[in-house]
PDB file of C-alpha atoms in Angstrom:
ATOM      1  CA  UNK L1217       0.144  -0.278   0.227  1.00  0.00           C
ATOM      2  CA  UNK L1218       1.780   2.958  -1.397  1.00  0.00           C
ATOM      3  CA  UNK L1219       0.122   5.248   1.546  1.00  0.00           C
ATOM      4  CA  UNK L1220       1.532   3.281   4.374  1.00  0.00           C
ATOM      5  CA  UNK L1221       5.018   2.973   2.802  1.00  0.00           C
ATOM      6  CA  UNK L1222       5.197   6.937   2.610  1.00  0.00           C
ATOM      7  CA  UNK L1223       4.301   7.250   6.090  1.00  0.00           C
ATOM      8  CA  UNK L1224       7.025   4.517   6.764  1.00  0.00           C
ATOM      9  CA  UNK L1225       9.443   6.260   4.575  1.00  0.00           C
ATOM     10  CA  UNK L1226       8.717   9.461   7.198  1.00  0.00           C
ATOM     11  CA  UNK L1227       8.075   7.987  10.554  1.00  0.00           C
ATOM     12  CA  UNK L1228       9.259   4.345  10.339  1.00  0.00           C
ATOM     13  CA  UNK L1229      12.557   2.820  10.571  1.00  0.00           C
ATOM     14  CA  UNK L1230      14.043  -0.825  10.224  1.00  0.00           C
ATOM     15  CA  UNK L1231      16.123  -2.530  13.274  1.00  0.00           C
ATOM     16  CA  UNK L1232      18.502  -5.656  12.099  1.00  0.00           C
ATOM     17  CA  UNK L1233      18.791  -6.911  15.454  1.00  0.00           C
ATOM     18  CA  UNK L1234      21.363  -9.619  14.796  1.00  0.00           C
ATOM     19  CA  UNK L1235      22.468 -10.490  18.221  1.00  0.00           C
ATOM     20  CA  UNK L1236      18.326 -11.851  18.712  1.00  0.00           C
ATOM     21  CA  UNK L1237      18.086 -13.012  15.589  1.00  0.00           C
ATOM     22  CA  UNK L1238      15.412 -10.275  14.559  1.00  0.00           C
ATOM     23  CA  UNK L1239      14.220  -7.950  12.009  1.00  0.00           C
ATOM     24  CA  UNK L1240      11.931  -5.320  13.555  1.00  0.00           C
ATOM     25  CA  UNK L1241       9.870  -2.359  11.973  1.00  0.00           C
ATOM     26  CA  UNK L1242       9.471   0.588  14.134  1.00  0.00           C
ATOM     27  CA  UNK L1243       7.029   3.194  13.982  1.00  0.00           C
ATOM     28  CA  UNK L1244       7.029   6.194  16.172  1.00  0.00           C
ATOM     29  CA  UNK L1245       5.001   9.489  16.729  1.00  0.00           C
ATOM     30  CA  UNK L1246       4.240  11.770  19.354  1.00  0.00           C
ATOM     31  CA  UNK L1247       0.589  11.308  18.080  1.00  0.00           C
ATOM     32  CA  UNK L1248      -1.266   7.950  19.255  1.00  0.00           C
ATOM     33  CA  UNK L1249      -3.777   8.077  17.183  1.00  0.00           C
ATOM     34  CA  UNK L1250      -1.152   8.110  14.205  1.00  0.00           C
ATOM     35  CA  UNK L1251       0.081   5.047  15.662  1.00  0.00           C
ATOM     36  CA  UNK L1252      -3.282   3.262  16.308  1.00  0.00           C
ATOM     37  CA  UNK L1253      -4.005   3.883  12.662  1.00  0.00           C
ATOM     38  CA  UNK L1254      -0.912   3.122  10.835  1.00  0.00           C
ATOM     39  CA  UNK L1255      -1.380  -0.608  13.052  1.00  0.00           C
ATOM     40  CA  UNK L1256      -4.801  -0.892  11.755  1.00  0.00           C
ATOM     41  CA  UNK L1257      -3.120  -0.724   8.585  1.00  0.00           C
ATOM     42  CA  UNK L1258      -0.497  -3.207   8.739  1.00  0.00           C
ATOM     43  CA  UNK L1259      -2.790  -5.578  10.411  1.00  0.00           C
ATOM     44  CA  UNK L1260      -0.925  -5.653  13.229  1.00  0.00           C
ATOM     45  CA  UNK L1261      -1.836  -6.418  17.007  1.00  0.00           C
ATOM     46  CA  UNK L1262       1.065  -5.527  18.555  1.00  0.00           C
ATOM     47  CA  UNK L1263       1.170  -3.341  21.801  1.00  0.00           C
ATOM     48  CA  UNK L1264       1.872   0.175  21.422  1.00  0.00           C
ATOM     49  CA  UNK L1265       4.585   1.376  23.761  1.00  0.00           C
ATOM     50  CA  UNK L1266       4.486   4.409  25.749  1.00  0.00           C
ATOM     51  CA  UNK L1267       7.648   6.524  26.853  1.00  0.00           C
ATOM     52  CA  UNK L1268       7.476   9.483  28.884  1.00  0.00           C
ATOM     53  CA  UNK L1269      10.648  11.252  28.893  1.00  0.00           C
ATOM     54  CA  UNK L1270      11.507  13.621  31.676  1.00  0.00           C
ATOM     55  CA  UNK L1271      11.498  16.659  29.269  1.00  0.00           C
ATOM     56  CA  UNK L1272       9.460  17.020  26.093  1.00  0.00           C
ATOM     57  CA  UNK L1273       6.052  14.825  24.666  1.00  0.00           C
ATOM     58  CA  UNK L1274       5.144  11.384  25.296  1.00  0.00           C
ATOM     59  CA  UNK L1275       5.850   9.400  22.345  1.00  0.00           C
ATOM     60  CA  UNK L1276       4.393   6.013  21.397  1.00  0.00           C
ATOM     61  CA  UNK L1277       6.068   3.196  19.604  1.00  0.00           C
ATOM     62  CA  UNK L1278       4.858  -0.023  17.327  1.00  0.00           C
ATOM     63  CA  UNK L1279       7.509  -2.287  17.060  1.00  0.00           C
ATOM     64  CA  UNK L1280       6.698  -5.192  14.613  1.00  0.00           C
ATOM     65  CA  UNK L1281       9.027  -8.437  14.431  1.00  0.00           C
ATOM     66  CA  UNK L1282       8.758  -9.967  10.776  1.00  0.00           C
ATOM     67  CA  UNK L1283      11.402 -11.018   8.790  1.00  0.00           C
ATOM     68  CA  UNK L1284       9.083 -10.665   5.996  1.00  0.00           C
ATOM     69  CA  UNK L1285       8.130  -7.126   6.653  1.00  0.00           C
ATOM     70  CA  UNK L1286      11.561  -6.344   6.732  1.00  0.00           C
ATOM     71  CA  UNK L1287      12.944  -7.563   3.965  1.00  0.00           C
ATOM     72  CA  UNK L1288      10.013  -6.317   1.853  1.00  0.00           C
ATOM     73  CA  UNK L1289      10.557  -2.948   3.091  1.00  0.00           C
ATOM     74  CA  UNK L1290      14.034  -3.786   2.099  1.00  0.00           C
ATOM     75  CA  UNK L1291      12.906  -3.930  -1.471  1.00  0.00           C
ATOM     76  CA  UNK L1292      11.192  -1.292  -1.331  1.00  0.00           C
ATOM     77  CA  UNK L1293      14.116   1.206  -0.877  1.00  0.00           C
ATOM     78  CA  UNK L1294      13.782   1.111   3.166  1.00  0.00           C
ATOM     79  CA  UNK L1295      17.134   0.513   5.292  1.00  0.00           C
ATOM     80  CA  UNK L1296      18.193   1.187   9.052  1.00  0.00           C
ATOM     81  CA  UNK L1297      19.733   4.315   9.728  1.00  0.00           C
ATOM     82  CA  UNK L1298      18.073   5.947   6.619  1.00  0.00           C
ATOM     83  CA  UNK L1299      17.174   9.460   7.881  1.00  0.00           C
ATOM     84  CA  UNK L1300      20.104  11.242   6.705  1.00  0.00           C
ATOM     85  CA  UNK L1301      20.780   9.121   3.342  1.00  0.00           C
ATOM     86  CA  UNK L1302      17.081   8.086   2.082  1.00  0.00           C
ATOM     87  CA  UNK L1303      16.244   8.128  -1.526  1.00  0.00           C
ATOM     88  CA  UNK L1304      13.041   8.880  -3.225  1.00  0.00           C
ATOM     89  CA  UNK L1305      12.018   5.485  -4.477  1.00  0.00           C
ATOM     90  CA  UNK L1306      10.643   4.673  -7.800  1.00  0.00           C
ATOM     91  CA  UNK L1307       6.696   4.927  -7.374  1.00  0.00           C
ATOM     92  CA  UNK L1308       4.680   4.476 -10.191  1.00  0.00           C
ATOM     93  CA  UNK L1309       2.539   7.103 -11.281  1.00  0.00           C
ATOM     94  CA  UNK L1310      -0.737   5.658 -10.200  1.00  0.00           C
ATOM     95  CA  UNK L1311       0.473   5.568  -7.146  1.00  0.00           C
ATOM     96  CA  UNK L1312       2.293   8.958  -6.245  1.00  0.00           C
ATOM     97  CA  UNK L1313      -0.044  10.896  -4.751  1.00  0.00           C
ATOM     98  CA  UNK L1314      -1.079   8.256  -2.188  1.00  0.00           C
ATOM     99  CA  UNK L1315       2.859   7.729  -0.943  1.00  0.00           C
ATOM    100  CA  UNK L1316       3.051  12.031  -0.907  1.00  0.00           C
ATOM    101  CA  UNK L1317       0.038  12.018   1.293  1.00  0.00           C
ATOM    102  CA  UNK L1318       1.678   9.007   3.174  1.00  0.00           C
ATOM    103  CA  UNK L1319       4.808  10.919   3.676  1.00  0.00           C
ATOM    104  CA  UNK L1320       2.885  14.175   4.463  1.00  0.00           C
ATOM    105  CA  UNK L1321       1.080  12.683   7.502  1.00  0.00           C
ATOM    106  CA  UNK L1322       4.268  11.239   9.006  1.00  0.00           C
ATOM    107  CA  UNK L1323       6.938  14.318   8.207  1.00  0.00           C
ATOM    108  CA  UNK L1324       4.930  17.195   6.831  1.00  0.00           C
ATOM    109  CA  UNK L1325       2.313  20.106   7.485  1.00  0.00           C
ATOM    110  CA  UNK L1326       0.040  22.306   6.332  1.00  0.00           C
ATOM    111  CA  UNK L1327      -0.636  25.768   7.944  1.00  0.00           C
ATOM    112  CA  UNK L1328      -3.105  28.698   7.702  1.00  0.00           C
ATOM    113  CA  UNK L1329      -1.685  32.069   8.407  1.00  0.00           C
ATOM    114  CA  UNK L1330      -4.327  34.853   9.130  1.00  0.00           C
ATOM    115  CA  UNK L1331      -4.844  37.925  10.910  1.00  0.00           C
ATOM    116  CA  UNK L1332      -7.624  39.938  12.240  1.00  0.00           C
ATOM    117  CA  UNK L1333      -8.961  42.520   9.941  1.00  0.00           C
ATOM    118  CA  UNK L1334     -10.066  46.336  11.138  1.00  0.00           C
ATOM    119  CA  UNK L1335     -13.780  44.761  11.279  1.00  0.00           C
ATOM    120  CA  UNK L1336     -12.806  41.336  13.258  1.00  0.00           C
ATOM    121  CA  UNK L1337     -12.945  39.708  10.001  1.00  0.00           C
ATOM    122  CA  UNK L1338     -10.391  37.149   9.074  1.00  0.00           C
ATOM    123  CA  UNK L1339      -8.071  38.167   6.726  1.00  0.00           C
ATOM    124  CA  UNK L1340      -5.948  35.071   5.183  1.00  0.00           C
ATOM    125  CA  UNK L1341      -2.375  35.630   4.916  1.00  0.00           C
ATOM    126  CA  UNK L1342      -0.967  32.219   3.564  1.00  0.00           C
ATOM    127  CA  UNK L1343      -1.572  28.515   2.611  1.00  0.00           C
ATOM    128  CA  UNK L1344       1.860  26.380   3.195  1.00  0.00           C
ATOM    129  CA  UNK L1345       2.611  22.912   2.838  1.00  0.00           C
ATOM    130  CA  UNK L1346       6.126  21.913   4.039  1.00  0.00           C
ATOM    131  CA  UNK L1347       7.795  18.599   3.790  1.00  0.00           C
ATOM    132  CA  UNK L1348      10.450  17.683   6.228  1.00  0.00           C
ATOM    133  CA  UNK L1349      13.261  14.989   6.069  1.00  0.00           C
ATOM    134  CA  UNK L1350      16.945  14.527   7.250  1.00  0.00           C
ATOM    135  CA  UNK L1351      17.635  14.329   3.723  1.00  0.00           C
ATOM    136  CA  UNK L1352      18.130  16.636   0.803  1.00  0.00           C
ATOM    137  CA  UNK L1353      18.415  14.068  -2.079  1.00  0.00           C
ATOM    138  CA  UNK L1354      14.887  13.187  -0.969  1.00  0.00           C
ATOM    139  CA  UNK L1355      13.510  16.302  -0.728  1.00  0.00           C
ATOM    140  CA  UNK L1356      15.078  17.311  -3.676  1.00  0.00           C
ATOM    141  CA  UNK L1357      13.704  14.447  -5.848  1.00  0.00           C
ATOM    142  CA  UNK L1358      10.580  15.102  -4.445  1.00  0.00           C
ATOM    143  CA  UNK L1359      10.451  18.720  -5.782  1.00  0.00           C
ATOM    144  CA  UNK L1360      10.950  17.614  -8.908  1.00  0.00           C
ATOM    145  CA  UNK L1361       8.820  15.046  -9.030  1.00  0.00           C
ATOM    146  CA  UNK L1362       6.110  17.596  -8.274  1.00  0.00           C
ATOM    147  CA  UNK L1363       7.168  20.533 -10.256  1.00  0.00           C
ATOM    148  CA  UNK L1364       7.123  18.267 -13.261  1.00  0.00           C
ATOM    149  CA  UNK L1365       3.858  16.613 -12.665  1.00  0.00           C
ATOM    150  CA  UNK L1366       1.880  19.566 -11.157  1.00  0.00           C
ATOM    151  CA  UNK L1367       3.991  22.634 -12.643  1.00  0.00           C
ATOM    152  CA  UNK L1368       4.431  24.041  -9.335  1.00  0.00           C
ATOM    153  CA  UNK L1369       6.366  27.094  -9.630  1.00  0.00           C
ATOM    154  CA  UNK L1370       8.333  28.154  -6.182  1.00  0.00           C
ATOM    155  CA  UNK L1371       8.984  24.709  -3.890  1.00  0.00           C
ATOM    156  CA  UNK L1372      12.552  25.055  -2.749  1.00  0.00           C
ATOM    157  CA  UNK L1373      14.357  23.150  -0.285  1.00  0.00           C
ATOM    158  CA  UNK L1374      16.361  24.789   2.738  1.00  0.00           C
ATOM    159  CA  UNK L1375      18.506  23.899   5.477  1.00  0.00           C
ATOM    160  CA  UNK L1376      17.140  24.046   9.100  1.00  0.00           C
ATOM    161  CA  UNK L1377      18.876  23.303  12.116  1.00  0.00           C
ATOM    162  CA  UNK L1378      18.453  19.581  12.207  1.00  0.00           C
ATOM    163  CA  UNK L1379      16.622  18.670   9.116  1.00  0.00           C
ATOM    164  CA  UNK L1380      15.688  20.019   5.434  1.00  0.00           C
ATOM    165  CA  UNK L1381      12.634  21.196   4.679  1.00  0.00           C
ATOM    166  CA  UNK L1382      10.347  21.460   1.402  1.00  0.00           C
ATOM    167  CA  UNK L1383       8.697  24.406   1.306  1.00  0.00           C
ATOM    168  CA  UNK L1384       5.272  25.508  -0.726  1.00  0.00           C
ATOM    169  CA  UNK L1385       3.512  28.951  -0.781  1.00  0.00           C
ATOM    170  CA  UNK L1386       0.021  29.429  -1.157  1.00  0.00           C
ATOM    171  CA  UNK L1387      -0.484  28.904  -4.906  1.00  0.00           C
ATOM    172  CA  UNK L1388       1.507  25.777  -5.280  1.00  0.00           C
ATOM    173  CA  UNK L1389      -0.377  24.545  -2.103  1.00  0.00           C
ATOM    174  CA  UNK L1390      -3.550  24.912  -3.846  1.00  0.00           C
ATOM    175  CA  UNK L1391      -2.453  22.597  -6.765  1.00  0.00           C
ATOM    176  CA  UNK L1392      -1.074  20.154  -4.480  1.00  0.00           C
ATOM    177  CA  UNK L1393      -4.519  19.725  -2.826  1.00  0.00           C
ATOM    178  CA  UNK L1394      -6.302  17.831  -5.899  1.00  0.00           C
ATOM    179  CA  UNK L1395      -2.995  15.653  -6.194  1.00  0.00           C
ATOM    180  CA  UNK L1396      -3.230  14.335  -2.777  1.00  0.00           C
ATOM    181  CA  UNK L1397      -6.627  14.157  -2.100  1.00  0.00           C
ATOM    182  CA  UNK L1398      -8.406  12.651  -4.984  1.00  0.00           C
ATOM    183  CA  UNK L1399     -11.423  10.586  -4.693  1.00  0.00           C
ATOM    184  CA  UNK L1400     -12.339   7.597  -2.929  1.00  0.00           C
ATOM    185  CA  UNK L1401     -10.041   7.630  -0.163  1.00  0.00           C
ATOM    186  CA  UNK L1402     -12.065   6.284   2.144  1.00  0.00           C
ATOM    187  CA  UNK L1403     -10.220   6.644   5.563  1.00  0.00           C
ATOM    188  CA  UNK L1404      -6.194   6.925   4.208  1.00  0.00           C
ATOM    189  CA  UNK L1405      -5.627  10.460   5.371  1.00  0.00           C
ATOM    190  CA  UNK L1406      -5.331  11.956   8.676  1.00  0.00           C
ATOM    191  CA  UNK L1407      -8.054  14.271   8.702  1.00  0.00           C
ATOM    192  CA  UNK L1408      -6.083  17.566  10.599  1.00  0.00           C
ATOM    193  CA  UNK L1409      -4.161  18.535   7.676  1.00  0.00           C
ATOM    194  CA  UNK L1410      -7.006  18.053   5.314  1.00  0.00           C
ATOM    195  CA  UNK L1411      -9.265  20.286   7.798  1.00  0.00           C
ATOM    196  CA  UNK L1412      -6.649  23.222   7.727  1.00  0.00           C
ATOM    197  CA  UNK L1413      -7.415  22.854   3.538  1.00  0.00           C
ATOM    198  CA  UNK L1414     -11.011  22.887   4.163  1.00  0.00           C
ATOM    199  CA  UNK L1415     -10.709  26.004   6.030  1.00  0.00           C
ATOM    200  CA  UNK L1416      -8.627  27.624   3.964  1.00  0.00           C
ATOM    201  CA  UNK L1417     -11.372  27.309   0.851  1.00  0.00           C
ATOM    202  CA  UNK L1418     -14.134  28.414   3.374  1.00  0.00           C
ATOM    203  CA  UNK L1419     -12.347  31.358   3.718  1.00  0.00           C
ATOM    204  CA  UNK L1420     -11.360  32.174   0.328  1.00  0.00           C
ATOM    205  CA  UNK L1421     -14.394  30.246  -1.973  1.00  0.00           C
ATOM    206  CA  UNK L1422     -13.032  31.780  -5.104  1.00  0.00           C
ATOM    207  CA  UNK L1423     -10.141  29.798  -5.045  1.00  0.00           C
ATOM    208  CA  UNK L1424     -12.133  26.187  -5.189  1.00  0.00           C
ATOM    209  CA  UNK L1425     -11.207  24.819  -8.874  1.00  0.00           C
ATOM    210  CA  UNK L1426     -14.111  23.170 -10.514  1.00  0.00           C
ATOM    211  CA  UNK L1427     -12.387  19.748  -9.602  1.00  0.00           C
ATOM    212  CA  UNK L1428     -11.861  20.326  -5.803  1.00  0.00           C
ATOM    213  CA  UNK L1429     -15.761  20.495  -5.071  1.00  0.00           C
ATOM    214  CA  UNK L1430     -16.389  17.155  -4.833  1.00  0.00           C
ATOM    215  CA  UNK L1431     -13.272  16.487  -2.576  1.00  0.00           C
ATOM    216  CA  UNK L1432     -14.652  19.372  -0.276  1.00  0.00           C
ATOM    217  CA  UNK L1433     -17.716  17.964   0.223  1.00  0.00           C
TER     218      UNK L1433
END
């Protein structure tokens, strides 16, 4: 499933515990609902482990021991300690939007910037989509693929303190919406990011293209 693979490229990792003759898929998040849904999609009944550090947010871990899953994921481009060196995989066009949406749900964000007007109305300043990774090559490839497929204009990869970010401003973020949230998705997305898009289009209905109307119902 391309969506789950995209999510695992973001928030998953592989562990080869040779001393135990074990191979594991690990998925971590500060969002318990995310882990619960990924466990469901992976058809797993493994326990979700909760860790409470002295400082910082509670983290949730799903750890699945399976040589079959591990070996399958390595064939799809994942490997241990991938975060700084992972490459963008060869994804067929028909699965690309699912993969990118999964990655965004794991390591991306959708932000809406507004301010109050003089009449206490809401003024929209900017809609932004951001993808984050430790790998510059991964984001550069994603940027080029999306630019070519969607005719995006201004996506750029920026160096942050501990990662890289691919950032899109309003016009390109609008183009990304129907690509990410096509019809018949069922529940294969996290609703929080979709809600931000929906809020933007509610405030700016003139930006809704005909192809988007059925997606926003």
